[in-house]
């Protein structure tokens, strides 16, 4: 929502924003407004605000703050290390930095189980999950949550997502409400297992999630009848209460566990509720609340009879206030939710005083200081996808030699911090080339030289295939002994581009070593494309330490130590 500005002022202004918001709330309590009818001050007790955000790692789109914080790995990169200890360290770094900024609630981590990857661009979770094994997703999620609590000194509430699990959904839930075709018993074995691990089955309070973010997913066959489909569980009181009545959740709930709705302003919710041009935002909010959500995430919600989100929120608040006065059952439900929220705020701060809530700007000097954790994850996550280690030794007996020419093709995957901020490449076009020069160039062993290396973007590859080759690309490509492709995500045109390049340029590539590094999830290419590669490595994340590890893999300095945390259908596993 353009709340954050571009570097170098991103974290400073973000901190100022959180502090101003809390100060405004405090000022309202000590200078209350006057009732226009009675001319008496409206009583206003100070209650600190929840300031929540997602910061999933790996830059855009998972991170909401893209500059000034430690570039942390994706969940899948953590999953590929199979190390709860590293998961805890990454969580601690995240918790420490967010709490310094004044954020006191994180929407994450994701505890989805990616049982069967779906590489479709319309339904792809990418590298934003720990993996495909319910036990390990739960173990890594528990450790990550413990780290979030420890790193923030218990000043950060953790709301795990996307309850009850969307790993088996048939489509993305951003554009349309998705469906999971599983019974409750099947959900307990797969989707719900990681959530059990951070609620009723948690080994300690530190590993326990403070809340669960309820996804807009509906379930077919939920009660055993395959023809019966629930409403989105976030709006279905019967389905949500049935799940929360399970022993693992009931004890957690009784102990104050918070239920938070997913964004009620998404296109999927609008399509589900809209009748023609009519979108009843008040009804959406009421249904989500009555279904069992204590805290409503309104997002960019605009009612059909309101001009903008601000007006819609006021409309919803007025409606809730009226219903609170007129409906005792509704009022009781509001009181119960408010008690949970207040209890958690007391748990955060001990006493509700402004000085306990504000954070010092001096803490900003300690941000972006945890890259050693990211590097260790990168080193231990790096995975040889294809061929086997034994076959690789035959296919690539030596790394690039000093006279070898290397052409790098990189998916730069641009994003911007705000609508008026400059575009920033998630993976700069020359990122891997620069890492190679730094580690193996004339100043570092002289295993290669800058003039023998060249870098091009995927747009350059597209133009090359279209017969509109950029200057020098063909001259660089023809004599090259190595072609190194860096892929970042699942955008269909990128997958298809690589496939076209490998198939249409077979004659050109026949005597070259073709290496592909996936800086996202590893399951996008099909078996035929993989067979045309000399080697295929998964890095799972595009932060700079992962680029350095890729360079070391290319020059065979390190063996790949990780293992894919999920199945790769093209390889039959």
mmCIF file of C-alpha atoms in Angstrom, residues 12 111 159 168 255 384 408 423 442 557 567:
data_model
loop_
_atom_site.group_PDB
_atom_site.id
_atom_site.type_symbol
_atom_site.label_atom_id
_atom_site.label_comp_id
_atom_site.label_asym_id
_atom_site.label_seq_id
_atom_site.Cartn_x
_atom_site.Cartn_y
_atom_site.Cartn_z
ATOM 1 C CA UNK A 12 14.008 4.190 8.993
ATOM 2 C CA UNK A 111 2.786 -24.559 7.331
ATOM 3 C CA UNK A 159 0.274 -16.339 13.340
ATOM 4 C CA UNK A 168 -3.473 -29.846 -2.073
ATOM 5 C CA UNK A 255 -5.361 -21.344 26.365
ATOM 6 C CA UNK A 384 22.152 -31.585 -7.134
ATOM 7 C CA UNK A 408 25.328 -16.526 -18.263
ATOM 8 C CA UNK A 423 12.382 -1.344 -10.193
ATOM 9 C CA UNK A 442 42.507 -12.535 -11.503
ATOM 10 C CA UNK A 557 34.802 -26.057 -4.867
ATOM 11 C CA UNK A 567 8.996 -34.357 -4.691
#
